[in-house]
Amino acid sequence: MSLRYAVVGTGAVGGYYGARLQQGGAEVHFLLHRDYDHVLKSGLVVQSIAGDFVLPQVQAHCTTATMPPVDVVVIGLKTTQNALLPNLLPPLLGPKTAILTLQNGFGIEAELAAWVGDRPILGGLCVICANKVGPGAIRHLDYGNLLLGQHRPDHQPAGISPLLEQIVQDFAAGQVTVDKVEDLRLARWRKLLWNIPFNGLSVVMAATTDEMMADPNIRQLAEWLMADVLEAAQHDGDTLSPGQNRHLPPALVAQMLAHTEQMTPYRTSMKIDFDEGRPLEVEAIYGNALRTAQAAGATVPRIEMLYHWLKAIDRRRGKG
Amino acid sequence: MSLRYAVVGTGAVGGYYGARLQQGGAEVHFLLHRDYDHVLKSGLVVQSIAGDFVLPQVQAHCTTATMPPVDVVVIGLKTTQNALLPNLLPPLLGPKTAILTLQNGFGIEAELAAWVGDRPILGGLCVICANKVGPGAIRHLDYGNLLLGQHRPDHQPAGISPLLEQIVQDFAAGQVTVDKVEDLRLARWRKLLWNIPFNGLSVVMAATTDEMMADPNIRQLAEWLMADVLEAAQHDGDTLSPGQNRHLPPALVAQMLAHTEQMTPYRTSMKIDFDEGRPLEVEAIYGNALRTAQAAGATVPRIEMLYHWLKAIDRRRGKG
């Protein structure tokens, strides 16, 4: 018996993973905004490298007020819209409702905790290239798996809970491979190892991944930013129990650079936000990581620089 | 009896200071390129806050081959054009000819030494807002004085030589106030304390001085870059004799920020180069300072970041 889900924010990411859950047999309620009328009539269409599929009927809502309480609220909004959540969430929350954020960045779970009390919070790290190509239409270009871990308020590794196992099963029924993660925070640092250099540099350099890798100076900047992330993660692990750590192997840097070089040229999510005139997720990706690193005593001058750079860029385009 | 001068590169800076030398009675030969025909016929016009003046007749040349050997070669080219100097200089060099570079940046004198042997080399730090407004026409907007110091190959303070005194007199006759500098290298660091943050940030942020100072994140970036310059200067002084140093007082940072805030809004020279499609003086201002700092053991991650940033920007616009 699968769980009941609500997807808050049916963009490329929320829409794709929500559609997969419904495809696997789960009950899924979708919150829509601009696309509401279209999706109510015509459902969702996913053009996927793993095979196209259509959900002709979905439970579409234009407000969470018409949704039932659910087992899991899946957050698909951009972090820059999180101020909407205190109003959006209450109708969805039963006493045992869990929150699963699919959002980018760091420390998002702790922010959510302020609004959902001691309900379980999970983080899903999306490894996917997907974008919206029309109302209710999502194109899934590459990858598509998920890393799933549970948040603990004390930032210790939470291990694998029965709830997490159940969510993994629901995704598996919808053909989504999920890697279970014991230490969500370590997984977030590992993801930042790519996002911190390449999201920001793609904006300030107006460059795609292949262009960044082809430029020796941008490549050098990326390497330094990655070194700062290693430093931050390691210091963040200093509060863990003896024998545990958050060391990311330094060899990952060269591996990720080589991998990025071989990737199909890619426009990062932050560059897409920039090009579309949306605010940048500077606080979620950079600000939170930076403050965590500083509180843990790490010296990360390159992240600091890029953070202020992006804040200034965002302000100067009228979004900051 | 004043000295005989050649101005190599009659732009805003070379043109202004050369015109002042001639106004004061010195014999000055000007090397011109695009403006040669116009200046040969009509001379130089200076619209100056200190009073407009015209030099209806100047010794204009379109090649250094027609110039006599001089006492002082004044270099007014951009540093990005220095590769021209080995061809331009020889006709001007007598056995005792001195070189006075009015160029921006750091370590310029050592580069020149490669082409002029053991002839005296001086650095003139221009404190001026001036630009070219037409063929042979220069507008002098603000300031206008000069800091003058002599280069020593071992980078020790050179003190004040009779040659330097003589050049100061020639400028004084042309109404240019010159501050004599015993330690040219310290003066260069002090100038970089402004140029390193504001030249680069004006380009990457597409901002004028007032816009930079109004943005808290850009202001923070400027402060950090200035801290790196203090660090670099101090380490550069470690090789000096006991009792000497290159400490720039930390209070200068706040003073310069306050001064920049009060300045008439200003587009930096690097931003002008950027806007005009000219290559940026990245190596002269950042590369040389960075390599000097690193060789002296200083940790300057912010200068390092901005250097690579600007190199990448310059390459991506086809100039690097």
XYZ file of C-alpha atoms in Angstrom:
640
model
C 0.000 0.000 0.000
C 1.630 3.213 -1.113
C 1.553 6.536 0.705
C -0.508 9.587 -0.197
C 1.474 12.512 -1.590
C 1.019 16.217 -2.241
C 3.405 17.948 -4.652
C 3.759 21.626 -3.775
C 5.266 23.267 -6.831
C 4.697 21.291 -10.024
C 7.620 22.532 -12.081
C 10.098 20.332 -13.928
C 11.377 18.615 -10.783
C 8.177 18.421 -8.691
C 6.214 17.473 -11.794
C 8.606 14.768 -12.899
C 8.970 13.005 -9.571
C 5.272 13.454 -8.738
C 4.301 11.949 -12.079
C 6.590 8.993 -11.398
C 4.954 8.420 -7.991
C 1.498 8.419 -9.575
C 2.734 6.185 -12.389
C 3.847 3.728 -9.696
C 0.383 3.665 -8.184
C 0.519 6.281 -5.424
C -2.210 8.851 -4.819
C -0.674 12.214 -5.706
C -2.158 15.698 -5.431
C -0.513 18.401 -7.495
C -0.502 22.091 -6.641
C -0.450 24.135 -9.836
C -0.505 27.804 -10.595
C -0.361 28.957 -14.210
C -0.881 25.452 -15.601
C -3.884 24.573 -13.393
C -6.646 24.771 -16.038
C -4.591 22.944 -18.631
C -3.548 20.115 -16.328
C -7.059 19.716 -14.890
C -8.308 19.085 -18.421
C -5.372 17.313 -20.040
C -3.193 15.883 -17.287
C 0.594 15.683 -17.364
C 2.885 14.693 -20.226
C 6.446 13.498 -19.637
C 8.832 13.224 -22.584
C 11.495 11.026 -21.055
C 14.719 9.456 -22.270
C 13.428 6.404 -20.396
C 10.240 6.416 -22.495
C 7.485 9.030 -22.868
C 4.342 8.682 -20.789
C 1.092 10.544 -20.188
C -1.056 10.829 -17.063
C -4.371 11.889 -18.649
C -5.956 12.441 -15.254
C -4.218 13.936 -12.238
C -5.570 15.415 -9.036
C -4.884 19.030 -9.856
C -5.392 21.837 -7.348
C -4.915 25.572 -7.574
C -4.808 25.910 -3.803
C -3.772 23.586 -1.013
C -7.115 24.370 0.687
C -8.834 21.769 -1.523
C -6.212 19.083 -0.805
C -6.550 16.426 1.896
C -3.940 15.921 4.579
C -1.276 13.638 3.121
C 1.428 11.255 4.289
C 4.193 13.115 2.472
C 4.376 16.706 1.256
C 6.858 16.911 -1.630
C 8.293 20.416 -1.981
C 9.068 21.279 -5.581
C 9.161 25.080 -5.265
C 12.326 27.083 -5.747
C 13.844 27.951 -2.355
C 13.338 31.608 -3.245
C 9.577 30.972 -2.877
C 9.797 29.359 0.559
C 8.141 32.340 2.189
C 4.908 30.989 0.677
C 5.115 27.741 2.638
C 3.668 28.864 5.986
C 0.439 29.612 4.102
C 0.543 26.636 1.760
C 1.365 23.830 4.184
C -1.300 23.809 6.964
C -4.118 22.047 5.047
C -1.727 19.231 4.119
C -0.374 18.513 7.559
C -1.783 15.676 9.590
C -0.105 14.805 12.879
C 2.258 12.340 11.169
C 2.729 14.025 7.803
C 6.304 13.979 6.588
C 7.959 16.666 4.449
C 10.207 15.754 1.558
C 12.051 18.672 0.012
C 13.481 18.233 -3.469
C 15.120 21.649 -3.264
C 18.680 22.686 -3.974
C 21.091 23.998 -1.424
C 21.960 23.534 2.190
C 20.125 23.810 5.494
C 16.722 23.785 3.788
C 15.424 21.097 6.149
C 16.185 23.219 9.204
C 14.224 26.103 7.673
C 11.258 23.860 7.025
C 11.330 22.600 10.609
C 10.285 26.049 11.767
C 6.948 25.555 9.991
C 6.202 21.879 10.500
C 7.252 21.273 14.078
C 8.662 17.863 14.885
C 7.212 16.098 11.862
C 9.764 14.050 9.917
C 11.685 15.976 7.287
C 13.530 14.315 4.454
C 15.773 15.685 1.770
C 15.705 14.360 -1.763
C 18.708 15.279 -3.875
C 17.656 15.182 -7.479
C 20.196 14.009 -9.993
C 18.326 14.977 -13.108
C 18.332 17.158 -16.204
C 14.732 18.108 -16.814
C 12.822 21.214 -17.822
C 9.308 22.352 -18.497
C 8.516 22.638 -22.189
C 4.857 23.734 -21.999
C 1.800 23.702 -19.723
C 1.836 20.353 -17.939
C 4.643 19.146 -20.185
C 8.023 18.102 -18.849
C 11.065 17.011 -20.808
C 13.362 14.603 -18.979
C 16.753 14.793 -20.664
C 19.193 12.825 -18.575
C 19.777 10.962 -15.299
C 16.706 10.896 -13.057
C 17.639 9.173 -9.849
C 17.275 10.503 -6.335
C 19.366 10.475 -3.177
C 17.129 10.304 -0.139
C 18.073 10.990 3.457
C 16.348 12.053 6.644
C 17.006 15.252 8.548
C 17.863 15.304 12.248
C 17.649 18.587 14.134
C 21.057 17.885 15.718
C 22.567 17.315 12.236
C 23.771 13.827 13.151
C 23.303 11.047 10.586
C 19.703 9.833 10.855
C 20.199 6.373 9.372
C 17.449 4.728 7.307
C 13.951 4.928 8.855
C 10.930 2.734 7.909
C 9.312 5.917 6.510
C 12.276 6.461 4.221
C 12.115 2.821 3.098
C 8.431 3.222 2.253
C 9.046 6.317 0.154
C 11.851 4.496 -1.647
C 9.385 1.710 -2.523
C 6.836 4.171 -3.892
C 9.459 5.757 -6.108
C 10.770 2.350 -7.160
C 7.243 1.400 -8.307
C 7.428 4.484 -10.541
C 10.801 3.453 -12.003
C 12.845 5.968 -10.019
C 16.064 4.599 -8.574
C 16.646 5.963 -5.088
C 19.945 5.815 -3.231
C 19.360 5.748 0.514
C 21.612 8.097 2.415
C 22.464 7.723 6.108
C 24.004 11.171 6.504
C 21.885 13.649 4.553
C 24.222 16.501 5.366
C 27.229 14.749 3.867
C 25.197 14.070 0.728
C 24.291 17.759 0.581
C 27.945 18.803 0.843
C 28.794 16.345 -1.882
C 26.177 17.859 -4.134
C 27.429 21.353 -3.277
C 30.862 20.270 -4.425
C 29.420 20.601 -7.917
C 26.717 23.211 -7.385
C 28.855 25.788 -5.588
C 31.398 26.184 -8.371
C 29.286 25.574 -11.438
C 25.979 27.250 -10.590
C 27.611 30.514 -9.594
C 30.327 30.544 -12.243
C 27.795 29.809 -14.974
C 25.996 33.023 -13.998
C 28.953 35.332 -13.492
C 30.683 34.013 -16.618
C 27.519 33.544 -18.702
C 28.806 30.103 -19.639
C 27.659 26.527 -20.098
C 29.510 23.599 -18.517
C 31.614 22.919 -21.608
C 32.578 26.584 -21.930
C 33.595 26.701 -18.273
C 35.719 23.595 -18.567
C 37.406 24.872 -21.734
C 38.583 28.072 -20.010
C 41.692 27.521 -17.849
C 40.895 30.432 -15.539
C 37.289 29.395 -14.914
C 38.469 25.847 -14.340
C 40.942 27.160 -11.765
C 38.190 29.110 -10.005
C 36.029 25.980 -9.935
C 38.853 23.962 -8.399
C 39.390 26.514 -5.646
C 35.707 26.734 -4.854
C 35.611 22.953 -4.615
C 38.573 23.013 -2.225
C 36.562 25.377 -0.015
C 33.603 22.969 -0.042
C 35.856 20.086 1.066
C 37.090 22.312 3.869
C 33.561 23.275 4.906
C 32.295 19.688 4.907
C 35.211 18.472 6.957
C 34.710 21.157 9.602
C 30.968 20.502 9.641
C 31.819 16.914 10.632
C 33.813 17.979 13.675
C 30.740 17.701 15.904
C 30.015 14.105 14.916
C 30.576 11.168 17.231
C 34.078 9.711 17.311
C 34.796 7.581 14.263
C 32.415 9.553 12.054
C 33.330 12.384 9.736
C 32.225 14.349 6.719
C 35.416 14.006 4.733
C 34.832 14.169 1.036
C 37.797 12.506 -0.660
C 39.964 15.200 -2.311
C 40.183 12.971 -5.400
C 36.496 13.790 -5.970
C 37.535 17.211 -7.238
C 39.480 15.835 -10.196
C 36.781 13.223 -10.813
C 34.002 15.805 -10.896
C 35.999 18.089 -13.166
C 36.679 15.211 -15.570
C 33.039 14.191 -15.438
C 31.891 17.759 -16.088
C 34.236 17.927 -19.061
C 32.600 14.846 -20.570
C 29.000 15.866 -19.829
C 26.655 16.922 -22.589
C 26.991 20.753 -22.508
C 24.618 21.901 -19.830
C 23.089 25.159 -18.643
C 22.912 25.075 -14.836
C 19.686 25.650 -12.925
C 20.992 28.978 -11.623
C 21.858 30.130 -15.135
C 18.355 29.169 -16.258
C 16.890 31.154 -13.347
C 19.103 34.070 -14.365
C 18.120 33.892 -18.022
C 14.425 33.594 -17.130
C 14.571 36.644 -14.887
C 13.880 34.684 -11.700
C 15.672 35.425 -8.423
C 18.762 33.291 -7.870
C 18.924 30.667 -5.115
C 21.928 32.433 -3.594
C 20.930 32.056 0.043
C 19.980 28.378 -0.236
C 23.075 27.307 -2.136
C 25.711 29.799 -0.938
C 24.479 31.738 2.083
C 23.463 28.740 4.154
C 26.594 26.776 3.265
C 28.778 29.766 4.014
C 27.219 30.452 7.417
C 27.475 26.775 8.338
C 31.120 26.681 7.276
C 31.938 29.832 9.219
C 30.149 28.624 12.354
C 32.174 25.421 12.130
C 35.410 27.403 11.929
C 36.228 26.709 8.268
C 38.094 29.268 6.158
C 36.309 29.509 2.825
C 37.266 32.851 1.229
C 36.350 31.742 -2.279
C 32.797 30.776 -1.367
C 32.550 34.061 0.529
C 33.606 36.009 -2.561
C 31.218 34.224 -4.879
C 28.359 34.634 -2.390
C 28.744 38.405 -2.253
C 29.262 38.522 -6.002
C 25.995 36.719 -6.662
C 24.112 38.763 -4.068
C 25.266 41.917 -5.810
C 24.341 40.537 -9.245
C 20.898 39.572 -7.999
C 20.343 42.986 -6.431
C 21.571 44.848 -9.484
C 19.063 43.020 -11.682
C 16.324 43.958 -9.254
C 15.808 40.525 -7.678
C 17.985 40.520 -4.552
C 67.470 74.521 -18.556
C 64.797 71.871 -18.851
C 65.225 68.326 -20.176
C 64.201 67.021 -23.589
C 61.242 64.641 -23.553
C 59.571 62.124 -25.839
C 56.015 61.065 -25.109
C 55.350 57.557 -26.407
C 51.589 57.159 -26.496
C 49.764 60.508 -26.639
C 46.444 59.445 -25.103
C 44.679 61.265 -22.283
C 47.469 60.693 -19.762
C 50.533 60.953 -22.001
C 48.966 63.884 -23.822
C 48.042 65.775 -20.679
C 51.356 65.467 -18.884
C 53.337 65.989 -22.104
C 51.374 69.142 -22.848
C 52.088 70.406 -19.341
C 55.830 69.796 -19.814
C 55.801 71.761 -23.064
C 53.682 74.470 -21.460
C 56.399 74.763 -18.817
C 59.051 75.300 -21.485
C 60.463 71.840 -22.090
C 61.146 70.423 -25.549
C 58.649 67.620 -26.031
C 58.260 65.193 -28.926
C 54.931 63.423 -29.204
C 54.371 60.030 -30.816
C 50.906 59.912 -32.351
C 49.010 57.326 -34.292
C 45.449 58.079 -35.415
C 45.691 61.764 -34.455
C 49.025 62.446 -36.181
C 47.762 64.524 -39.139
C 45.387 66.521 -36.989
C 47.930 67.342 -34.296
C 50.652 68.175 -36.827
C 48.311 70.807 -38.281
C 46.414 72.004 -35.199
C 48.422 71.078 -32.123
C 46.979 69.962 -28.801
C 43.970 71.323 -26.914
C 43.524 70.778 -23.190
C 40.179 71.572 -21.568
C 41.233 71.687 -17.942
C 39.496 72.425 -14.657
C 42.634 74.430 -13.934
C 42.058 76.553 -17.065
C 41.900 75.559 -20.739
C 45.004 75.947 -22.888
C 46.120 75.286 -26.448
C 49.517 74.312 -27.842
C 49.075 75.354 -31.493
C 52.416 73.837 -32.448
C 53.820 70.613 -31.123
C 56.570 68.319 -32.378
C 54.343 65.576 -33.693
C 55.738 62.281 -35.001
C 54.070 59.229 -36.436
C 57.137 57.102 -35.803
C 59.952 57.275 -33.272
C 62.407 56.988 -36.170
C 62.067 60.728 -36.805
C 62.612 61.664 -33.148
C 65.968 62.627 -31.649
C 67.438 60.836 -28.664
C 65.952 62.446 -25.554
C 66.723 62.848 -21.871
C 63.465 61.279 -20.742
C 61.112 58.902 -22.552
C 57.625 59.258 -21.066
C 55.560 56.084 -21.603
C 51.870 56.852 -22.036
C 50.807 53.606 -23.723
C 48.490 51.118 -22.074
C 50.517 48.273 -20.563
C 48.690 45.921 -22.923
C 50.653 47.577 -25.762
C 54.074 47.165 -24.152
C 55.067 44.531 -26.680
C 55.503 47.480 -29.094
C 58.210 49.095 -26.975
C 61.254 47.076 -28.103
C 60.623 48.496 -31.599
C 59.612 51.998 -30.516
C 62.333 52.806 -28.016
C 65.726 52.413 -29.740
C 65.806 55.744 -31.666
C 65.048 57.612 -28.448
C 67.723 56.076 -26.287
C 70.985 57.880 -25.758
C 73.461 56.428 -23.269
C 71.932 58.410 -20.393
C 68.290 58.503 -21.434
C 65.884 57.876 -18.576
C 62.497 56.155 -18.843
C 59.459 57.493 -17.041
C 56.421 55.232 -17.178
C 53.051 56.757 -16.395
C 51.406 53.352 -16.601
C 49.088 51.619 -14.181
C 49.909 48.502 -12.272
C 52.832 46.848 -10.639
C 56.281 45.676 -11.707
C 56.123 47.695 -14.922
C 59.568 49.166 -14.288
C 61.169 45.736 -14.084
C 59.607 44.809 -17.433
C 60.965 47.965 -19.026
C 64.440 47.266 -17.667
C 64.641 44.278 -20.018
C 64.584 46.693 -22.977
C 66.578 49.669 -21.734
C 69.429 48.063 -19.864
C 70.762 49.935 -16.864
C 69.346 53.323 -17.825
C 67.406 55.002 -15.010
C 63.735 54.050 -14.800
C 61.159 56.114 -12.963
C 57.525 55.512 -12.212
C 55.001 58.306 -12.303
C 51.719 57.529 -10.572
C 49.056 59.694 -12.121
C 46.345 60.968 -9.858
C 44.064 62.330 -12.526
C 40.648 62.049 -14.118
C 41.176 62.825 -17.801
C 39.988 61.484 -21.115
C 40.351 62.100 -24.807
C 37.399 63.921 -26.310
C 38.586 64.198 -29.914
C 41.727 64.222 -32.095
C 44.404 66.048 -30.115
C 41.800 67.119 -27.557
C 42.021 66.142 -23.896
C 39.558 66.906 -21.153
C 41.060 67.169 -17.674
C 38.240 66.656 -15.185
C 39.786 66.371 -11.751
C 43.020 66.093 -9.749
C 46.126 66.134 -11.926
C 49.119 65.682 -9.681
C 51.803 63.060 -9.971
C 53.719 60.834 -7.573
C 57.239 60.305 -8.822
C 59.722 57.686 -7.674
C 62.740 55.904 -9.040
C 63.030 52.190 -9.674
C 65.848 50.086 -8.259
C 66.421 46.609 -9.668
C 66.707 45.223 -6.132
C 63.346 46.817 -5.204
C 64.878 48.793 -2.339
C 63.794 52.428 -1.870
C 65.823 54.535 -4.314
C 65.547 57.850 -2.515
C 65.415 61.115 -4.461
C 68.018 61.443 -7.243
C 69.118 64.700 -8.965
C 67.448 63.373 -12.139
C 64.159 63.006 -10.291
C 64.525 66.540 -8.899
C 65.070 67.877 -12.395
C 61.963 66.170 -13.762
C 59.963 67.538 -10.818
C 61.132 71.058 -11.757
C 60.091 70.618 -15.393
C 56.626 69.489 -14.315
C 56.395 72.277 -11.750
C 57.106 74.815 -14.527
C 54.050 73.360 -16.285
C 51.846 73.704 -13.184
C 51.913 70.008 -12.261
C 52.388 69.294 -8.581
C 54.676 66.329 -8.074
C 55.051 64.419 -4.832
C 58.503 62.890 -4.588
C 58.461 59.303 -3.440
C 61.443 57.550 -1.858
C 59.984 54.033 -2.113
C 58.290 53.712 -5.490
C 57.124 50.197 -4.711
C 55.281 51.286 -1.577
C 53.583 54.051 -3.583
C 52.535 51.477 -6.164
C 50.988 49.244 -3.474
C 49.164 52.227 -2.104
C 47.729 52.991 -5.505
C 46.786 49.327 -5.962
C 44.853 49.561 -2.707
C 42.308 51.476 -4.775
C 42.899 50.054 -8.236
C 42.737 46.373 -7.311
C 39.240 46.503 -5.841
C 37.636 49.202 -7.936
C 39.043 48.577 -11.413
C 38.151 44.903 -11.398
C 34.823 45.212 -9.586
C 33.712 47.991 -11.926
C 34.127 45.557 -14.815
C 32.639 42.422 -13.301
C 29.754 44.385 -11.779
C 29.354 46.844 -14.660
C 29.230 49.634 -12.091
C 30.501 53.139 -11.455
C 32.155 54.105 -8.173
C 28.934 55.418 -6.633
C 27.027 52.278 -7.611
C 29.727 50.088 -6.096
C 29.748 52.004 -2.843
C 25.935 51.899 -2.602
C 25.861 48.085 -2.798
C 26.717 46.421 0.532
C 27.986 43.234 -1.103
C 30.263 45.013 -3.579
C 31.531 47.190 -0.761
C 32.336 44.052 1.230
C 34.214 42.586 -1.727
C 36.189 45.820 -2.057
C 37.125 45.741 1.611
C 38.390 42.169 1.388
C 40.407 42.886 -1.732
C 41.951 45.859 0.053
C 42.849 43.637 2.993
C 44.691 41.374 0.566
C 46.632 44.347 -0.813
C 47.715 45.366 2.706
C 48.883 41.793 3.230
C 50.790 41.742 -0.057
C 52.504 45.079 0.578
C 53.570 44.061 4.048
C 55.118 40.805 2.840
C 56.806 42.619 -0.043
C 58.568 44.725 2.592
C 60.051 41.722 4.362
C 63.218 41.937 2.284
C 63.898 45.565 3.217
C 66.664 46.639 5.540
C 65.901 46.572 9.265
C 63.730 49.491 10.314
C 62.096 49.771 6.886
C 58.793 48.279 5.875
C 55.946 48.524 3.415
C 53.149 48.658 5.937
C 50.121 50.496 4.660
C 48.113 51.626 7.668
C 44.918 49.496 7.931
C 42.977 52.709 8.595
C 43.612 53.597 4.935
C 40.942 51.077 3.940
C 38.148 52.945 5.698
C 39.552 56.284 4.533
C 39.657 55.203 0.892
C 36.153 53.759 1.073
C 34.841 56.996 2.575
C 36.697 59.018 -0.040
C 35.352 56.833 -2.850
C 31.843 57.327 -1.501
C 32.248 61.089 -1.715
C 33.896 61.155 -5.141
C 32.066 62.434 -8.189
C 30.687 59.198 -9.705
C 33.494 57.801 -11.787
C 33.979 55.137 -14.421
C 37.339 53.423 -13.800
C 40.015 53.165 -16.479
C 39.489 49.409 -16.707
C 35.741 49.851 -17.191
C 36.448 52.381 -19.940
C 38.815 49.889 -21.602
C 36.105 47.255 -21.288
C 33.412 49.491 -22.747
C 35.684 50.585 -25.598
C 36.500 46.986 -26.514
C 40.151 47.302 -25.542
C 42.030 44.515 -23.758
C 42.059 44.910 -19.960
C 45.260 45.646 -18.049
C 44.818 42.454 -16.035
C 48.438 41.357 -16.022
C 49.829 44.790 -15.126
C 47.388 45.486 -12.302
C 46.541 41.990 -11.011
C 48.934 39.408 -12.446
C 52.134 41.192 -11.481
C 50.850 42.118 -8.021
C 49.613 38.586 -7.439
C 52.880 36.941 -8.459
C 54.850 39.391 -6.302
C 52.592 38.698 -3.327
C 52.840 34.943 -3.776
C 56.626 35.044 -4.144
C 56.775 37.044 -0.905
C 54.662 34.431 0.890
C 51.459 36.465 1.226
C 48.061 34.738 1.192
C 45.808 36.752 -1.089
C 42.917 34.508 -2.169
C 40.644 37.393 -3.109
C 43.121 38.970 -5.506
C 43.710 35.504 -6.918
C 39.971 35.030 -7.540
C 39.533 38.411 -9.186
C 42.621 37.881 -11.345
C 41.285 34.629 -12.787
C 37.839 36.154 -13.125
C 39.143 39.045 -15.193
C 41.388 36.808 -17.284
C 38.359 34.690 -18.139
C 36.247 37.768 -18.930
C 38.970 39.150 -21.176
C 39.357 35.823 -22.991
C 35.620 35.362 -23.419
C 35.328 38.762 -25.113
C 38.147 37.785 -27.457
C 40.862 39.992 -25.945
C 42.699 37.766 -23.470
